[in-house]
């Protein structure tokens, strides 16, 4: 994170310096060489030494920024995600967001885009027992101060997960699971996920609520949702047994 801010500041001050320098030269030349009586225009053939340096220096600067920026980006996106991060599976669609949490066992069931159907919206693998107790949500509920790891997917077209307050957006691409998105909140409050990729007629309304709760409140919400999911699972099993008995 630190190198990220150094890079941003470096680019900011460099841009400012170049802006001031070029604009100063521009204005000085405008005034000095303006058309006026008794002043003949001077024809310049160019200057090879100057041209050499004003090509070499910017090239070196751009190369440095590209390599440096690439490293910072790599650290930000491929950096370690703490093992205790809360993983949320977020599936975007025209026009909304479906969210899936790990449930009581705190382990998200395996899923596969190939398995996605109208009934199986998350493409959950029925063979994986860890998926049985997973629960779904229409809002992103997270505890403050804990790292949240988002698995980002799309069921139809390209959408984009965008939370301005997190300075974060990432496209969700059909056929892919984007695994690098993770963030840690510093304040409780309510925000919104917006879609920032024009994805169709309902794009303007493609949003989901984010609730950042104190840890205890989050744990309570999580426990309630997990319990409801387990109860529903039991109901299902009972129905199956009844069906077999009939
Ligand atoms: Cu969208």
Coordinates of N, CA and C in Angstrom, one line a residue, residues 53-173:
X53 N 17.6 14.4 -26.5 CA 17.4 14.4 -25.1 C 15.9 14.4 -24.8
X54 N 15.1 15.2 -25.6 CA 13.7 15.2 -25.2 C 12.9 14.0 -25.7
X55 N 13.6 13.1 -26.4 CA 13.1 11.8 -26.6 C 13.5 10.8 -25.6
X56 N 14.8 10.8 -25.3 CA 15.4 9.9 -24.3 C 14.8 10.0 -22.9
X57 N 14.7 11.3 -22.4 CA 14.3 11.5 -21.1 C 12.8 11.0 -20.8
X58 N 11.9 11.5 -21.7 CA 10.5 11.0 -21.5 C 10.4 9.4 -21.6
X59 N 11.2 8.9 -22.6 CA 11.2 7.4 -22.7 C 11.6 6.7 -21.4
X60 N 12.7 7.2 -20.9 CA 13.2 6.6 -19.6 C 12.1 6.8 -18.5
X61 N 11.5 8.0 -18.5 CA 10.5 8.2 -17.4 C 9.3 7.2 -17.6
X62 N 8.8 7.1 -18.8 CA 7.7 6.2 -19.1 C 8.0 4.8 -18.8
X63 N 9.2 4.4 -19.2 CA 9.6 3.0 -18.9 C 9.6 2.7 -17.4
X64 N 10.2 3.7 -16.7 CA 10.3 3.5 -15.2 C 8.9 3.4 -14.6
X65 N 8.0 4.3 -15.1 CA 6.6 4.3 -14.5 C 5.9 3.0 -14.9
X66 N 6.2 2.5 -16.1 CA 5.5 1.2 -16.5 C 5.9 0.1 -15.7
X67 N 7.3 0.0 -15.5 CA 7.8 -1.2 -14.7 C 7.4 -1.1 -13.2
X68 N 7.6 0.1 -12.7 CA 7.2 0.4 -11.3 C 5.7 0.1 -11.1
X69 N 4.9 0.7 -12.0 CA 3.5 0.6 -11.8 C 3.0 -0.9 -11.9
X70 N 3.7 -1.6 -12.8 CA 3.4 -3.0 -12.9 C 3.6 -3.8 -11.6
X71 N 4.7 -3.4 -11.0 CA 5.1 -4.1 -9.7 C 4.1 -3.8 -8.6
X72 N 3.7 -2.5 -8.6 CA 2.7 -2.1 -7.5 C 1.4 -2.8 -7.8
X73 N 1.0 -2.8 -9.0 CA -0.3 -3.5 -9.4 C -0.2 -5.0 -9.0
X74 N 0.9 -5.6 -9.3 CA 1.1 -7.0 -8.9 C 0.9 -7.2 -7.4
X75 N 1.6 -6.3 -6.6 CA 1.5 -6.4 -5.2 C 0.0 -6.3 -4.7
X76 N -0.7 -5.3 -5.3 CA -2.0 -5.0 -4.9 C -3.0 -6.1 -5.3
X77 N -2.8 -6.7 -6.4 CA -3.8 -7.7 -6.9 C -3.4 -9.1 -6.6
X78 N -2.1 -9.4 -6.7 CA -1.6 -10.8 -6.5 C -1.1 -11.0 -5.1
X79 N -1.1 -10.0 -4.3 CA -0.6 -10.1 -2.9 C -1.4 -11.1 -2.1
X80 N -0.8 -11.5 -1.0 CA -1.4 -12.5 -0.1 C -2.8 -12.1 0.3
X81 N -3.8 -13.0 0.3 CA -5.1 -12.7 0.9 C -5.0 -13.5 2.2
X82 N -5.3 -12.8 3.4 CA -5.2 -13.5 4.6 C -6.1 -14.7 4.7
X83 N -5.6 -15.8 5.3 CA -6.4 -17.0 5.3 C -7.7 -16.9 6.0
X84 N -7.8 -15.9 6.9 CA -9.1 -15.8 7.6 C -10.0 -14.8 7.0
X85 N -9.7 -14.4 5.7 CA -10.6 -13.5 5.0 C -12.0 -14.2 4.8
X86 N -13.0 -13.3 4.7 CA -14.4 -13.8 4.5 C -14.6 -13.9 3.0
X87 N -14.8 -15.1 2.5 CA -15.0 -15.2 1.0 C -16.5 -15.1 0.7
X88 N -16.8 -14.2 -0.3 CA -18.2 -14.1 -0.7 C -18.2 -14.3 -2.2
X89 N -19.1 -15.2 -2.7 CA -19.2 -15.5 -4.1 C -20.2 -14.5 -4.7
X90 N -19.8 -13.7 -5.6 CA -20.8 -12.7 -6.1 C -21.0 -12.9 -7.6
X91 N -22.2 -13.3 -7.9 CA -22.6 -13.5 -9.3 C -23.4 -12.4 -9.9
X92 N -22.9 -11.7 -10.9 CA -23.6 -10.6 -11.5 C -24.5 -11.1 -12.6
X93 N -25.6 -10.4 -12.9 CA -26.5 -10.8 -14.0 C -27.2 -9.6 -14.4
X94 N -27.9 -9.7 -15.5 CA -28.8 -8.6 -16.0 C -30.1 -8.7 -15.2
X95 N -30.4 -7.9 -14.1 CA -29.6 -6.8 -13.7 C -29.6 -6.8 -12.2
X96 N -28.6 -7.4 -11.7 CA -28.5 -7.4 -10.2 C -27.3 -8.3 -9.8
X97 N -27.2 -8.5 -8.5 CA -26.1 -9.3 -7.9 C -26.7 -10.3 -7.0
X98 N -26.2 -11.6 -7.2 CA -26.5 -12.7 -6.3 C -25.3 -13.0 -5.4
X99 N -25.5 -13.1 -4.1 CA -24.3 -13.3 -3.3 C -24.5 -14.6 -2.5
X100 N -23.4 -15.3 -2.3 CA -23.4 -16.6 -1.7 C -22.3 -16.6 -0.6
X101 N -22.7 -17.0 0.6 CA -21.8 -17.1 1.7 C -21.6 -18.6 2.1
X102 N -20.5 -18.9 2.9 CA -20.1 -20.2 3.1 C -21.0 -21.0 4.1
X103 N -21.8 -20.3 4.9 CA -22.7 -21.0 5.8 C -22.0 -21.5 7.0
X104 N -22.6 -22.4 7.8 CA -22.2 -22.8 9.1 C -20.7 -23.4 9.1
X105 N -20.4 -24.1 8.0 CA -19.0 -24.7 8.0 C -17.9 -23.7 7.6
X106 N -18.3 -22.5 7.3 CA -17.4 -21.4 6.8 C -16.6 -21.9 5.6
X107 N -17.2 -22.7 4.8 CA -16.4 -23.2 3.7 C -17.4 -23.2 2.5
X108 N -17.0 -22.3 1.5 CA -17.9 -22.2 0.3 C -17.8 -23.5 -0.5
X109 N -19.0 -24.0 -0.9 CA -19.0 -25.2 -1.7 C -18.5 -24.9 -3.1
X110 N -17.9 -25.9 -3.7 CA -17.3 -25.7 -5.0 C -18.4 -25.3 -6.0
X111 N -18.0 -24.6 -7.0 CA -18.9 -24.2 -8.0 C -18.2 -24.2 -9.3
X112 N -19.0 -24.2 -10.4 CA -18.4 -24.3 -11.7 C -19.4 -23.6 -12.6
X113 N -18.9 -22.7 -13.5 CA -19.7 -21.9 -14.4 C -20.5 -22.9 -15.3
X114 N -19.9 -24.0 -15.6 CA -20.5 -25.0 -16.5 C -21.8 -25.5 -15.9
X115 N -21.9 -25.5 -14.6 CA -23.1 -26.1 -13.9 C -24.2 -25.1 -13.7
X116 N -24.0 -23.8 -14.1 CA -25.0 -22.8 -14.0 C -26.2 -23.0 -14.8
X117 N -27.4 -23.1 -14.2 CA -28.7 -23.2 -14.9 C -29.6 -22.2 -14.2
X118 N -30.9 -22.2 -14.7 CA -31.9 -21.3 -14.1 C -32.1 -21.6 -12.6
X119 N -32.0 -23.0 -12.3 CA -32.3 -23.4 -11.0 C -31.0 -23.3 -10.1
X120 N -29.9 -23.6 -10.8 CA -28.6 -23.5 -10.0 C -27.8 -22.3 -10.4
X121 N -28.3 -21.2 -9.8 CA -27.8 -19.9 -10.2 C -26.3 -19.6 -10.0
X122 N -25.7 -20.4 -9.0 CA -24.3 -20.2 -8.7 C -23.5 -21.3 -9.3
X123 N -24.1 -22.2 -10.0 CA -23.3 -23.3 -10.5 C -22.7 -24.2 -9.4
X124 N -23.4 -24.3 -8.3 CA -22.9 -25.1 -7.2 C -22.8 -26.6 -7.6
X125 N -21.6 -27.2 -7.2 CA -21.4 -28.6 -7.5 C -22.1 -29.4 -6.4
X126 N -23.2 -30.2 -6.9 CA -24.0 -30.9 -5.9 C -23.2 -32.0 -5.2
X127 N -22.0 -32.4 -5.8 CA -21.2 -33.5 -5.2 C -20.4 -33.0 -4.0
X128 N -20.3 -31.7 -3.8 CA -19.5 -31.1 -2.7 C -20.3 -30.9 -1.5
X129 N -20.0 -31.6 -0.4 CA -20.9 -31.5 0.8 C -20.7 -30.1 1.4
X130 N -19.6 -29.4 1.2 CA -19.4 -28.1 1.8 C -20.4 -27.1 1.3
X131 N -21.0 -27.4 0.1 CA -21.9 -26.4 -0.5 C -23.3 -26.5 0.1
X132 N -23.6 -27.6 0.8 CA -25.0 -27.9 1.2 C -25.5 -26.8 2.2
X133 N -24.6 -26.3 3.1 CA -25.1 -25.3 4.0 C -24.8 -23.9 3.6
X134 N -24.4 -23.7 2.4 CA -24.1 -22.3 2.0 C -25.4 -21.5 2.0
X135 N -25.4 -20.2 2.2 CA -26.6 -19.4 2.1 C -26.4 -18.3 1.2
X136 N -27.5 -17.8 0.7 CA -27.4 -16.7 -0.3 C -28.0 -15.4 0.3
X137 N -27.7 -14.3 -0.4 CA -28.1 -13.0 0.2 C -28.2 -12.1 -1.0
X138 N -29.1 -11.1 -0.8 CA -29.2 -10.1 -1.9 C -28.4 -8.8 -1.5
X139 N -27.8 -8.8 -0.3 CA -27.0 -7.6 0.0 C -25.7 -8.1 0.6
X140 N -24.7 -7.3 0.4 CA -23.3 -7.7 0.9 C -23.2 -7.2 2.3
X141 N -23.2 -8.1 3.2 CA -23.1 -7.8 4.7 C -21.7 -8.3 5.1
X142 N -21.0 -7.3 5.7 CA -19.6 -7.6 6.0 C -19.2 -7.0 7.4
X143 N -18.3 -7.6 8.1 CA -17.8 -7.0 9.4 C -16.8 -6.0 9.1
X144 N -16.8 -4.9 9.9 CA -15.8 -3.8 9.7 C -14.4 -4.4 10.1
X145 N -13.4 -4.0 9.4 CA -12.0 -4.3 9.8 C -11.5 -5.7 9.4
X146 N -12.4 -6.5 8.8 CA -12.0 -7.8 8.4 C -11.8 -7.8 6.9
X147 N -10.8 -8.6 6.4 CA -10.6 -8.7 5.0 C -11.8 -9.5 4.3
X148 N -12.3 -8.9 3.3 CA -13.3 -9.6 2.5 C -12.7 -10.0 1.1
X149 N -12.9 -11.2 0.8 CA -12.4 -11.7 -0.5 C -13.6 -12.0 -1.4
X150 N -13.6 -11.4 -2.5 CA -14.8 -11.5 -3.4 C -14.4 -12.4 -4.6
X151 N -15.2 -13.4 -4.8 CA -15.1 -14.2 -6.1 C -16.1 -13.6 -7.0
X152 N -15.6 -13.1 -8.1 CA -16.5 -12.3 -9.0 C -16.8 -13.1 -10.3
X153 N -18.1 -13.2 -10.5 CA -18.5 -14.0 -11.8 C -19.7 -13.3 -12.4
X154 N -20.0 -13.7 -13.7 CA -21.1 -13.2 -14.4 C -21.9 -14.3 -15.0
X155 N -23.2 -14.2 -15.0 CA -24.0 -15.3 -15.6 C -24.3 -15.0 -17.1
X156 N -24.2 -13.7 -17.5 CA -24.6 -13.4 -18.9 C -23.6 -12.5 -19.7
X157 N -23.6 -11.2 -19.4 CA -22.7 -10.3 -20.1 C -21.6 -9.8 -19.2
X158 N -20.8 -8.9 -19.7 CA -19.8 -8.3 -18.8 C -20.4 -7.2 -17.9
X159 N -20.2 -7.4 -16.7 CA -20.7 -6.4 -15.7 C -19.4 -5.9 -15.0
X160 N -19.6 -4.9 -14.1 CA -18.4 -4.5 -13.3 C -18.8 -4.1 -11.9
X161 N -18.1 -4.7 -11.0 CA -18.2 -4.6 -9.6 C -17.6 -3.2 -9.2
X162 N -18.4 -2.3 -8.7 CA -17.9 -1.0 -8.5 C -18.4 -0.4 -7.2
X163 N -17.4 -0.1 -6.3 CA -17.8 0.6 -5.0 C -16.8 1.8 -4.9
X164 N -17.4 3.0 -5.3 CA -16.5 4.1 -5.3 C -15.8 4.4 -4.0
X165 N -16.5 4.1 -2.9 CA -15.9 4.4 -1.6 C -14.7 3.5 -1.3
X166 N -14.6 2.3 -2.0 CA -13.5 1.4 -1.8 C -12.4 1.7 -2.8
X167 N -12.6 2.7 -3.7 CA -11.7 2.9 -4.8 C -11.5 1.6 -5.6
X168 N -12.5 0.9 -5.9 CA -12.4 -0.4 -6.4 C -13.4 -0.7 -7.5
X169 N -12.9 -1.0 -8.7 CA -13.8 -1.7 -9.6 C -13.1 -2.7 -10.5
X170 N -13.9 -3.7 -10.8 CA -13.4 -4.9 -11.5 C -14.5 -5.5 -12.3
X171 N -14.2 -5.7 -13.6 CA -15.1 -6.3 -14.5 C -15.4 -7.8 -14.1
X172 N -16.6 -8.2 -14.3 CA -17.0 -9.6 -14.1 C -17.2 -10.1 -15.5
X173 N -16.4 -11.1 -15.9 CA -16.4 -11.6 -17.2 C -17.1 -12.9 -17.3

